[in-house]
Each structure stands twice: as C-alpha cells, then as structure tokens.
Coordinates of C-alpha atoms and ligand atoms in Angstrom, one line a residue:
M12 CA 23.1 -5.7 -27.2
K13 CA 22.8 -2.0 -27.5
L14 CA 20.6 -0.5 -24.8
A15 CA 17.5 1.4 -25.9
I16 CA 18.7 4.4 -23.9
D17 CA 21.8 4.4 -26.3
G18 CA 19.6 4.1 -29.3
G19 CA 19.1 0.3 -29.4
T20 CA 15.9 -1.6 -29.9
P21 CA 13.7 -1.7 -26.7
V22 CA 12.9 -5.0 -25.2
R23 CA 9.2 -4.1 -25.2
S24 CA 7.3 -1.7 -27.4
A25 CA 3.8 -3.0 -26.6
P26 CA 1.9 -0.9 -24.0
W27 CA 1.2 -2.3 -20.6
P28 CA -2.4 -2.6 -19.4
S29 CA -3.9 0.7 -18.3
W30 CA -5.2 1.5 -14.9
P31 CA -8.0 1.5 -13.9
P32 CA -9.2 -1.5 -16.0
P33 CA -12.1 -1.0 -18.4
L34 CA -15.5 -0.5 -16.7
S35 CA -17.5 -3.6 -16.2
A36 CA -21.2 -3.9 -17.3
G37 CA -22.1 -4.0 -13.6
Q38 CA -20.3 -0.7 -12.9
R39 CA -21.9 1.0 -15.9
E40 CA -25.4 -0.2 -14.8
L41 CA -25.0 0.8 -11.1
V42 CA -23.4 4.2 -11.8
T43 CA -26.1 5.0 -14.4
E44 CA -28.8 4.0 -11.9
V45 CA -27.4 6.3 -9.2
L46 CA -26.8 9.2 -11.6
E47 CA -30.4 8.9 -12.8
S48 CA -31.8 8.5 -9.3
G49 CA -30.3 11.8 -8.3
L50 CA -29.5 10.3 -4.9
W51 CA -25.8 11.1 -5.0
G52 CA -25.0 11.8 -1.4
A53 CA -24.0 9.2 1.2
T54 CA -27.0 10.3 3.4
Q55 CA -29.4 9.9 0.5
G56 CA -28.8 6.4 -0.9
S57 CA -27.8 3.0 0.5
L58 CA -24.7 2.1 -1.6
C59 CA -22.1 3.6 0.7
T60 CA -23.8 1.7 3.6
D61 CA -23.7 -1.5 1.4
L62 CA -20.1 -1.0 0.6
A63 CA -19.2 -0.4 4.2
A64 CA -21.1 -3.6 5.2
A65 CA -19.4 -5.6 2.4
F66 CA -15.9 -4.5 3.6
A67 CA -16.8 -5.3 7.2
A68 CA -18.1 -8.7 6.2
R69 CA -15.0 -9.4 4.1
S70 CA -12.8 -8.3 7.0
A71 CA -14.8 -10.5 9.4
V72 CA -15.8 -7.6 11.7
P73 CA -19.3 -6.1 12.3
Y74 CA -18.8 -2.4 11.4
G75 CA -17.7 -0.3 8.4
V76 CA -17.8 3.4 7.6
T77 CA -17.1 4.8 4.1
V78 CA -14.9 8.0 4.0
G79 CA -13.5 10.4 1.5
N80 CA -10.1 8.9 1.4
A81 CA -7.8 6.7 3.5
T82 CA -5.7 9.5 4.9
L83 CA -8.8 10.9 6.5
G84 CA -10.0 7.3 7.3
L85 CA -6.8 6.7 9.3
F86 CA -7.4 10.0 11.1
A87 CA -11.0 9.1 11.9
A88 CA -10.0 5.6 13.0
L89 CA -7.4 7.0 15.4
R90 CA -9.9 9.5 16.8
G91 CA -12.5 6.6 17.1
L92 CA -9.9 4.8 19.2
G93 CA -9.4 7.8 21.4
V94 CA -5.9 8.7 20.1
G95 CA -5.2 12.4 20.3
P96 CA -2.9 15.1 21.7
G97 CA -0.1 13.8 24.0
D98 CA -0.2 10.3 22.4
E99 CA 2.4 8.6 20.3
V100 CA 1.6 6.3 17.3
I101 CA 4.3 4.1 15.9
V102 CA 4.5 3.9 12.1
P103 CA 6.9 2.2 9.8
A104 CA 9.7 4.2 8.0
Y105 CA 9.0 2.7 4.6
T106 CA 5.5 3.7 3.6
F107 CA 3.4 6.4 2.0
V108 CA 3.5 9.7 3.9
A109 CA -0.2 9.5 4.9
S110 CA 0.5 6.8 7.4
A111 CA 2.3 9.5 9.4
T112 CA 0.3 12.6 8.4
S113 CA -3.0 11.0 9.6
V114 CA -1.4 10.8 13.1
I115 CA -0.4 14.5 12.9
L116 CA -4.0 15.3 11.8
A117 CA -5.3 13.5 15.0
G118 CA -3.0 15.8 17.1
A119 CA -0.8 12.9 18.1
T120 CA 3.0 12.3 17.5
P121 CA 4.1 9.9 14.8
V122 CA 7.1 7.8 15.9
I123 CA 8.9 6.6 12.8
V124 CA 10.6 3.2 13.4
D125 CA 12.5 0.9 11.1
V126 CA 11.2 -2.0 9.0
D127 CA 12.5 -5.5 8.8
P128 CA 15.6 -5.5 6.5
V129 CA 14.3 -8.5 4.5
D130 CA 10.6 -8.0 4.0
L131 CA 10.5 -4.2 4.5
H132 CA 7.4 -4.3 6.8
L133 CA 7.1 -2.8 10.3
S134 CA 9.5 -4.6 12.6
P135 CA 8.0 -5.9 15.9
A136 CA 11.5 -5.6 17.5
A137 CA 11.8 -2.0 16.4
V138 CA 8.3 -1.2 17.7
E139 CA 9.1 -2.8 21.0
A140 CA 12.2 -0.7 21.4
A141 CA 10.3 2.5 20.6
V142 CA 7.4 2.1 23.1
T143 CA 7.2 4.8 25.8
P144 CA 4.5 5.5 28.4
R145 CA 2.9 7.8 25.8
T146 CA 2.5 5.2 23.1
A147 CA -1.1 4.7 22.3
A148 CA -1.2 2.8 19.0
I149 CA 0.8 0.9 16.4
M150 CA 0.0 1.3 12.7
P151 CA 1.2 -1.7 10.7
V152 CA 1.1 -1.1 7.0
H153 CA 0.3 -4.1 4.7
L154 CA 2.9 -2.9 2.2
A155 CA 2.6 -3.7 -1.5
G156 CA -0.2 -6.2 -0.7
S157 CA 1.4 -8.5 1.7
P158 CA 0.3 -8.5 5.4
A159 CA 2.7 -7.2 8.1
D160 CA 3.9 -9.6 10.8
M161 CA 0.7 -9.3 12.7
D162 CA 1.5 -12.0 15.3
G163 CA 4.7 -10.3 16.3
L164 CA 3.1 -6.8 16.3
T165 CA -0.1 -7.9 18.1
A166 CA 2.1 -9.5 20.8
V167 CA 3.9 -6.1 21.4
A168 CA 0.5 -4.3 21.4
V169 CA -1.0 -6.7 24.0
R170 CA 2.1 -6.5 26.2
H171 CA 1.9 -2.7 26.3
G172 CA -1.9 -2.2 26.0
L173 CA -1.7 -0.5 22.6
A174 CA -4.4 -0.1 19.9
V175 CA -3.6 -1.5 16.4
V176 CA -4.7 0.4 13.3
E177 CA -4.0 -1.5 10.1
D178 CA -3.2 0.6 7.1
C179 CA -4.8 -1.6 4.4
A180 CA -4.5 1.0 1.6
Q181 CA -2.5 -1.4 -0.5
S182 CA -4.0 -4.7 0.6
H183 CA -7.6 -5.2 -0.5
G184 CA -8.3 -8.9 -0.3
A185 CA -5.0 -10.0 1.3
L186 CA -5.0 -12.8 3.8
Y187 CA -2.8 -13.3 6.9
R188 CA -2.7 -16.9 8.2
D189 CA -6.0 -17.4 6.3
R190 CA -7.6 -14.3 7.9
P191 CA -8.5 -11.2 6.0
V192 CA -6.6 -8.0 6.7
G193 CA -8.5 -5.1 8.2
G194 CA -10.1 -7.3 10.9
L195 CA -6.8 -8.3 12.6
G196 CA -6.4 -5.1 14.7
D197 CA -8.8 -2.7 16.3
A198 CA -9.5 -0.9 13.1
G199 CA -8.5 -1.3 9.4
V200 CA -8.5 1.4 6.7
F201 CA -8.7 0.7 2.9
S202 CA -8.1 3.3 0.2
F203 CA -9.9 3.7 -3.2
Q204 CA -7.5 6.3 -4.5
A205 CA -6.7 6.1 -8.2
S206 CA -3.6 3.9 -7.8
K207 CA -5.2 1.3 -5.5
A208 CA -6.5 -2.2 -6.3
M209 CA -10.1 -0.9 -6.3
T210 CA -10.7 2.6 -7.1
A211 CA -13.3 5.3 -7.6
G212 CA -10.7 8.0 -8.1
E213 CA -10.8 8.7 -4.4
G214 CA -12.5 7.1 -1.4
G215 CA -11.9 4.9 1.5
V216 CA -13.5 2.6 4.1
I217 CA -12.8 2.0 7.8
V218 CA -13.7 -1.4 9.4
C219 CA -13.7 -2.2 13.1
R220 CA -14.9 -4.7 15.7
D221 CA -16.0 -2.5 18.6
E222 CA -19.4 -0.8 18.7
G223 CA -18.0 2.3 20.6
V224 CA -15.1 2.7 18.2
H225 CA -17.6 2.5 15.3
A226 CA -19.9 5.1 16.8
R227 CA -17.0 7.6 17.4
T228 CA -15.4 6.9 14.0
W229 CA -18.8 7.4 12.3
S230 CA -19.3 10.6 14.3
T231 CA -15.9 12.0 13.3
C232 CA -16.9 11.4 9.6
N233 CA -20.4 12.9 10.1
L234 CA -19.9 16.3 11.7
G235 CA -20.0 15.0 15.3
R236 CA -23.5 13.7 15.0
R237 CA -24.6 10.7 17.1
L238 CA -25.5 7.6 15.1
G239 CA -29.2 7.5 14.9
G240 CA -29.4 10.9 16.8
E241 CA -30.9 14.2 15.8
W242 CA -29.8 15.7 12.4
Y243 CA -28.9 19.0 13.9
G244 CA -27.7 17.6 17.2
H245 CA -23.8 17.6 17.2
P246 CA -22.7 16.3 20.6
E247 CA -19.1 16.0 19.4
V248 CA -16.8 18.0 17.1
G249 CA -16.6 16.2 13.8
W250 CA -16.0 16.8 10.1
N251 CA -17.7 15.9 6.9
L252 CA -15.5 13.2 5.6
R253 CA -18.1 11.3 3.6
M254 CA -17.7 9.8 0.1
T255 CA -20.5 9.8 -2.5
E256 CA -23.0 7.2 -3.8
I257 CA -21.4 7.5 -7.2
Q258 CA -18.1 6.3 -5.8
A259 CA -19.8 3.4 -4.1
A260 CA -21.5 2.5 -7.4
L261 CA -18.1 2.1 -9.0
L262 CA -16.7 0.1 -6.1
L263 CA -19.4 -2.4 -5.2
P264 CA -19.4 -4.3 -8.5
W265 CA -15.6 -4.4 -8.3
L266 CA -15.8 -6.8 -5.4
D267 CA -17.0 -9.5 -7.8
R268 CA -13.8 -9.5 -9.7
L269 CA -11.2 -8.6 -7.0
E270 CA -10.1 -12.2 -6.3
E271 CA -9.7 -12.8 -10.0
E272 CA -7.5 -9.7 -10.4
I273 CA -5.4 -10.7 -7.4
A274 CA -4.8 -14.2 -8.9
R275 CA -3.8 -12.5 -12.2
R276 CA -1.3 -10.3 -10.5
N277 CA 0.1 -13.2 -8.5
A278 CA 0.6 -15.3 -11.7
F279 CA 2.6 -12.4 -13.2
C280 CA 4.7 -11.9 -10.1
E281 CA 5.5 -15.6 -9.8
A282 CA 6.5 -15.6 -13.5
V283 CA 8.9 -12.7 -12.8
E284 CA 10.3 -14.5 -9.8
R285 CA 10.9 -17.7 -11.8
G286 CA 12.5 -15.7 -14.5
L287 CA 14.9 -13.9 -12.1
G288 CA 15.9 -17.3 -10.7
R289 CA 17.0 -18.3 -14.2
L290 CA 18.7 -15.1 -15.0
S291 CA 21.8 -16.2 -17.0
V292 CA 23.7 -13.0 -16.9
P293 CA 24.0 -12.5 -13.1
W294 CA 26.8 -10.0 -13.3
G295 CA 27.4 -8.6 -16.7
P296 CA 30.5 -6.6 -17.7
A297 CA 29.0 -3.3 -16.7
A298 CA 27.8 -4.5 -13.3
S299 CA 31.1 -6.2 -12.6
A300 CA 33.2 -3.2 -13.2
G301 CA 33.7 -2.4 -9.5
S302 CA 37.1 -0.9 -10.4
G303 CA 35.3 2.0 -12.0
A304 CA 36.2 1.1 -15.6
G305 CA 32.6 0.3 -16.6
G306 CA 31.1 3.8 -17.2
A307 CA 27.8 5.3 -16.4
A308 CA 25.9 2.0 -15.6
V309 CA 28.0 1.3 -12.5
S310 CA 28.2 3.1 -9.2
S311 CA 31.9 3.2 -8.4
S312 CA 31.7 2.3 -4.7
A313 CA 30.5 -1.0 -3.3
E314 CA 31.8 -4.4 -4.4
P315 CA 28.8 -6.7 -5.0
D316 CA 28.0 -9.8 -3.0
R317 CA 28.3 -12.3 -5.9
S318 CA 26.8 -15.2 -3.9
R319 CA 23.4 -13.6 -4.4
P320 CA 21.5 -13.0 -7.7
P321 CA 21.7 -9.3 -8.7
V322 CA 17.9 -8.9 -8.5
T323 CA 15.6 -10.6 -6.1
V324 CA 11.9 -10.3 -5.2
V325 CA 11.4 -8.8 -1.8
P326 CA 10.0 -11.7 0.2
Q327 CA 6.6 -11.6 2.1
P328 CA 6.6 -11.4 5.9
P329 CA 5.9 -14.7 7.7
G330 CA 2.2 -15.6 7.8
T331 CA 1.2 -14.3 4.3
T332 CA -1.5 -16.6 3.0
L333 CA -2.5 -14.3 0.1
D334 CA -0.6 -11.3 -1.2
S335 CA -2.9 -9.0 -3.1
R336 CA 0.1 -7.7 -5.1
H337 CA -0.4 -4.0 -5.2
L338 CA 3.2 -3.7 -6.2
L339 CA 6.0 -6.1 -6.9
M340 CA 9.1 -4.9 -5.0
L341 CA 12.5 -5.9 -6.4
R342 CA 15.8 -5.6 -4.6
V343 CA 18.6 -4.7 -6.9
D344 CA 21.9 -5.7 -5.4
A345 CA 24.0 -5.1 -8.5
P346 CA 26.1 -2.0 -8.0
V347 CA 24.2 -0.2 -10.7
D348 CA 23.4 3.5 -10.5
R349 CA 19.8 3.9 -9.5
E350 CA 18.9 6.8 -11.7
F351 CA 20.5 5.1 -14.6
L352 CA 18.6 1.8 -13.9
L353 CA 15.3 3.6 -13.8
A354 CA 16.0 5.6 -17.0
A355 CA 17.4 2.6 -18.9
M356 CA 14.5 0.3 -17.9
A357 CA 12.0 3.0 -19.0
A358 CA 13.7 3.2 -22.3
E359 CA 13.5 -0.6 -22.7
G360 CA 9.7 -0.2 -22.3
V361 CA 9.6 -1.5 -18.7
P362 CA 9.1 1.5 -16.5
L363 CA 9.9 0.9 -12.8
D364 CA 9.2 3.1 -9.8
G365 CA 12.0 4.2 -7.5
G366 CA 9.8 3.8 -4.4
Y367 CA 9.7 5.7 -1.1
P368 CA 12.3 7.8 0.6
P369 CA 12.5 6.9 4.3
L370 CA 9.7 8.8 6.2
G371 CA 12.2 10.1 8.7
T372 CA 14.0 12.1 6.0
M373 CA 10.9 14.2 5.3
S374 CA 11.7 17.5 7.1
A375 CA 8.0 18.5 7.2
L376 CA 7.2 15.5 9.3
V377 CA 10.1 16.3 11.7
E378 CA 9.1 19.9 11.9
A379 CA 5.6 18.8 12.8
G380 CA 7.0 16.9 15.7
A381 CA 7.5 13.4 14.4
R382 CA 10.1 11.4 16.4
V383 CA 12.5 9.4 14.2
E384 CA 14.2 6.3 15.4
P385 CA 17.3 4.9 13.6
C386 CA 16.1 3.4 10.3
P387 CA 19.0 1.7 8.5
A388 CA 16.8 -0.9 6.8
A389 CA 14.4 1.7 5.4
E390 CA 17.4 3.8 4.2
A391 CA 18.8 0.8 2.4
A392 CA 15.4 0.0 0.8
S393 CA 15.2 3.5 -0.5
R394 CA 18.5 3.0 -2.3
T395 CA 18.1 -0.6 -3.5
V396 CA 14.4 -1.3 -3.9
V397 CA 12.4 -0.6 -7.1
W398 CA 8.7 -1.4 -7.8
V399 CA 6.8 -2.9 -10.7
R400 CA 3.5 -1.1 -10.7
Q401 CA 0.1 -2.8 -10.3
S402 CA -1.0 -2.0 -13.9
M403 CA 1.9 -3.9 -15.3
L404 CA 1.1 -6.8 -13.0
M405 CA -2.3 -7.1 -14.7
E406 CA -0.5 -8.2 -17.9
E407 CA -0.6 -11.8 -19.1
A408 CA 2.0 -13.8 -17.2
A409 CA 3.9 -14.2 -20.5
G410 CA 4.7 -10.5 -20.3
A411 CA 6.8 -11.2 -17.2
S412 CA 9.7 -12.2 -19.5
D413 CA 9.9 -8.6 -20.7
V414 CA 10.7 -7.5 -17.2
V415 CA 13.3 -10.1 -16.7
E416 CA 14.9 -9.7 -20.1
A417 CA 15.1 -5.9 -19.7
L418 CA 16.7 -6.2 -16.3
A419 CA 19.2 -8.7 -17.7
K420 CA 20.0 -6.4 -20.6
V421 CA 20.4 -3.3 -18.5
L422 CA 22.4 -4.9 -15.7
G423 CA 24.5 -6.9 -18.1
A424 CA 25.2 -4.1 -20.5
D425 CA 28.8 -3.5 -21.5
R426 CA 28.6 0.3 -21.7
Ligands
PLP517 C1 -2.5 5.4 -0.6 C2 -2.1 5.2 0.7 C3 -2.6 5.9 1.8 C4 -3.6 7.1 1.6 O1 -4.7 6.8 0.9 P1 -5.6 7.9 0.3 O2 -6.9 7.3 0.0 O3 -4.9 8.4 -1.0 O4 -5.7 9.0 1.3 C5 -2.2 5.6 3.1 N1 -1.3 4.6 3.3 C6 -0.8 3.9 2.3 C7 0.2 2.9 2.7 C8 -1.1 4.2 1.0 O5 -0.5 3.5 0.0

C-alpha cells in the first residue's frame, strides 16, 4: 500500500476531536455569572476558594490554594515546605521542563535522575543513589496520567527525611492503590494549562495536608500576607501568583465530567493496546531491512529484537488503580527512523508527538546549576517513545483502529 507521504491515500481523513472539548452549559452559565458580577479577582469572589477546596477534598487532604499556573505552583509548594537555597530536589529526567525550573525558581538545585526503563516514571533506586546530605525533597511526576511508584519513592523519602512534592500536572483524577494523587506526598500540584485534562487556558492548584505548609504556600502566592492577617501587612516576601475567578468558573463545572472523560480515554487506549497485540505485520519489508537495503524508512544501525512486537504501550508503574490518560505513550522498537515515522504518521492522518528530550541534555538547566546523574533510560525513551495526544484519546474507541492501521502501514511499508 502506498504511503500517504508518497502520495497514497491516508488511513484517516476525518479530523480528531478538538481540545478543549466544547463548553458545557454549566461552564457557560457560571462564566457568564462571574463576568456579569464584575467580581473577577480571586480576592473578590469565592470560586477560586471553592475550586481549591474541591481539589483538596478530591485529593483527601484539608488544604488547597489556586495559583496562576503549575510551574509557579510547584515553586510555591517547595517554598511552603521550606525548600530553598542550598537544598537539592530530585526530579525525573523524562518530564516537562517545569519540574526542574520550579526548583531553580525556589533557589534550590534540581538533581536530574533516571526513570524506570520500563514505565518511564521516576525510579526509586535512582533516587536512592542520588541522595546527599543536601537533598531536601523528591518530585515524583505522575507522567502521562499514571501515578509514579509512590510506595517505592515514599520509602526512600522516609528513610532520608525528605519532603515529597507530587507533580500532578498530567494526572487529574488518577488513583494510586485506590488513593487519589495529590494527597500522597506533602504537597501536590495540578495544572490547568491549555493542554491538560482540565483547562482554563492557564491556572493551577496546590493541595497539601499540613496547616503550616498551607499557610506558607498561600503567603507565597499572596504577596507575603498572613492568612487572615492585615491586608497591608506583609510579614514575608511573596508574589502575586493568583488565578482569576473567570478561570475557576471554567474549571469547577468540569469536575462533573472529569471521570467520564477519563473513562472515555481509557476505552480508546485499551482499544489501541488490543489492536497492537493483533498487529499482523510485525516486521514488514521496510522495517526488516537491517542490511540497509530498505531505504528511508529504516535506520541502518540496530538489528531489531524480533521476539517483541514492534510497537508496545508503555506500561503503568506498579500500583496504578486509575490512569487518567493524559497521553498514550508508545514504544517503537522497530528500527524505523524517528523523523520519518512522525512525518509518515502525520501524513496518514494520525499525528503523533515525539515526546521529551532528556532534561539533562538541556544546557540552560545545567548552566543554572542542575546536577545530572546518568540517565540511560530517559535517553532511550527520547529515541524510541512517541505519544498519542489527549485530544485523539477523546475519540470513540472505534477510532483506535486508525492508529493501529497507520502504524502497521508505516512500519510495514516496502519503500
Ligand atoms: C504542564 C506541566 C507542568 C507545568 O504546568 P503549567 O501550568 O503549564 O505551568 C509541570 N509539570 C508537568 C509534568 C507538566 O506536564
């Protein structure tokens, strides 16, 4: 079959669902109400407070603080936990840059350590090996919607007396051993940026268990004020990191449909996984041309491991009860050129994302003082893992066959 990139017919011509999803009646109503009330600021209305309380309750902790975005939320949570200059914070090498830049913003040193080679989440063994007398905190990232190995990471934290800040930017609604993420560590931070599972364009929320941590985090986000203290009294140095009531009005009604959307994305992902298991062209002519005779589709180097299917779903870490499916991560073991794969899949109407480079390869972080441990698993992931984006996962599960069919076509192409 002629590839679409060579002028053939694409596997899919129908569009994928757009993101964000259409506004609900509840969102229209509440946003209109806020706009007409004129009470737009977080210090004027009660919706930001309601949203913070809702996230705290969903995370099974007492306190929440809304914030302008999760990058600043992670920064404020670190400050709330007393992390600052001279401290080290351990972050995974396969994540969004903000997991590390928030540490730099707090004046501390990010220590970039490797992820588990199979599930790509922060590795407890790698964390243990990187702990020094200066280590103050660990930042597990619940990557792609599946919770990190919190039992393993918490054990390391307890052994060394470290704080745990969960980066929940990709995991609204996810469950770890039946417990909601965000309340598993000392603080959890969710993002409402445009690409996330709930969005108001931008925004974030911090949840935590301890009254003192809450008071300091709130103060950091509110110009150093004391909770309940005088308006023009600023006993600490803080910033204005608040979000608006209009954002909260978009987000509060979303909570009513979050679980339904998670179920929808799970159904799609499971259909992709079943389809990949049945893939009948495991190693087509192009992908098998390890000799170099196959042309552009094939990287000339590695000989593939033919005992494995060419494309597999990256598995969840142990303990995942509910994956919120922010992304579907696929590992491509076929010796196919990555740039070609991404271009050919896009031409077939199934655009994939190339994913993160390892954090340790970002020179700006290193120049800002980040310490980088050896990260072979993150480096391998940056070469072999591709993502199916959240908006595509919102499609009816029947649409999963387009993903599988396009992969089979591209990987099996005789080109
Ligand atoms: C999006 C994201 C952030 C940052 O969130 P913002 O709200 O955009 O600042 C942090 N960590 C991870 C893992 C993310 O995906």
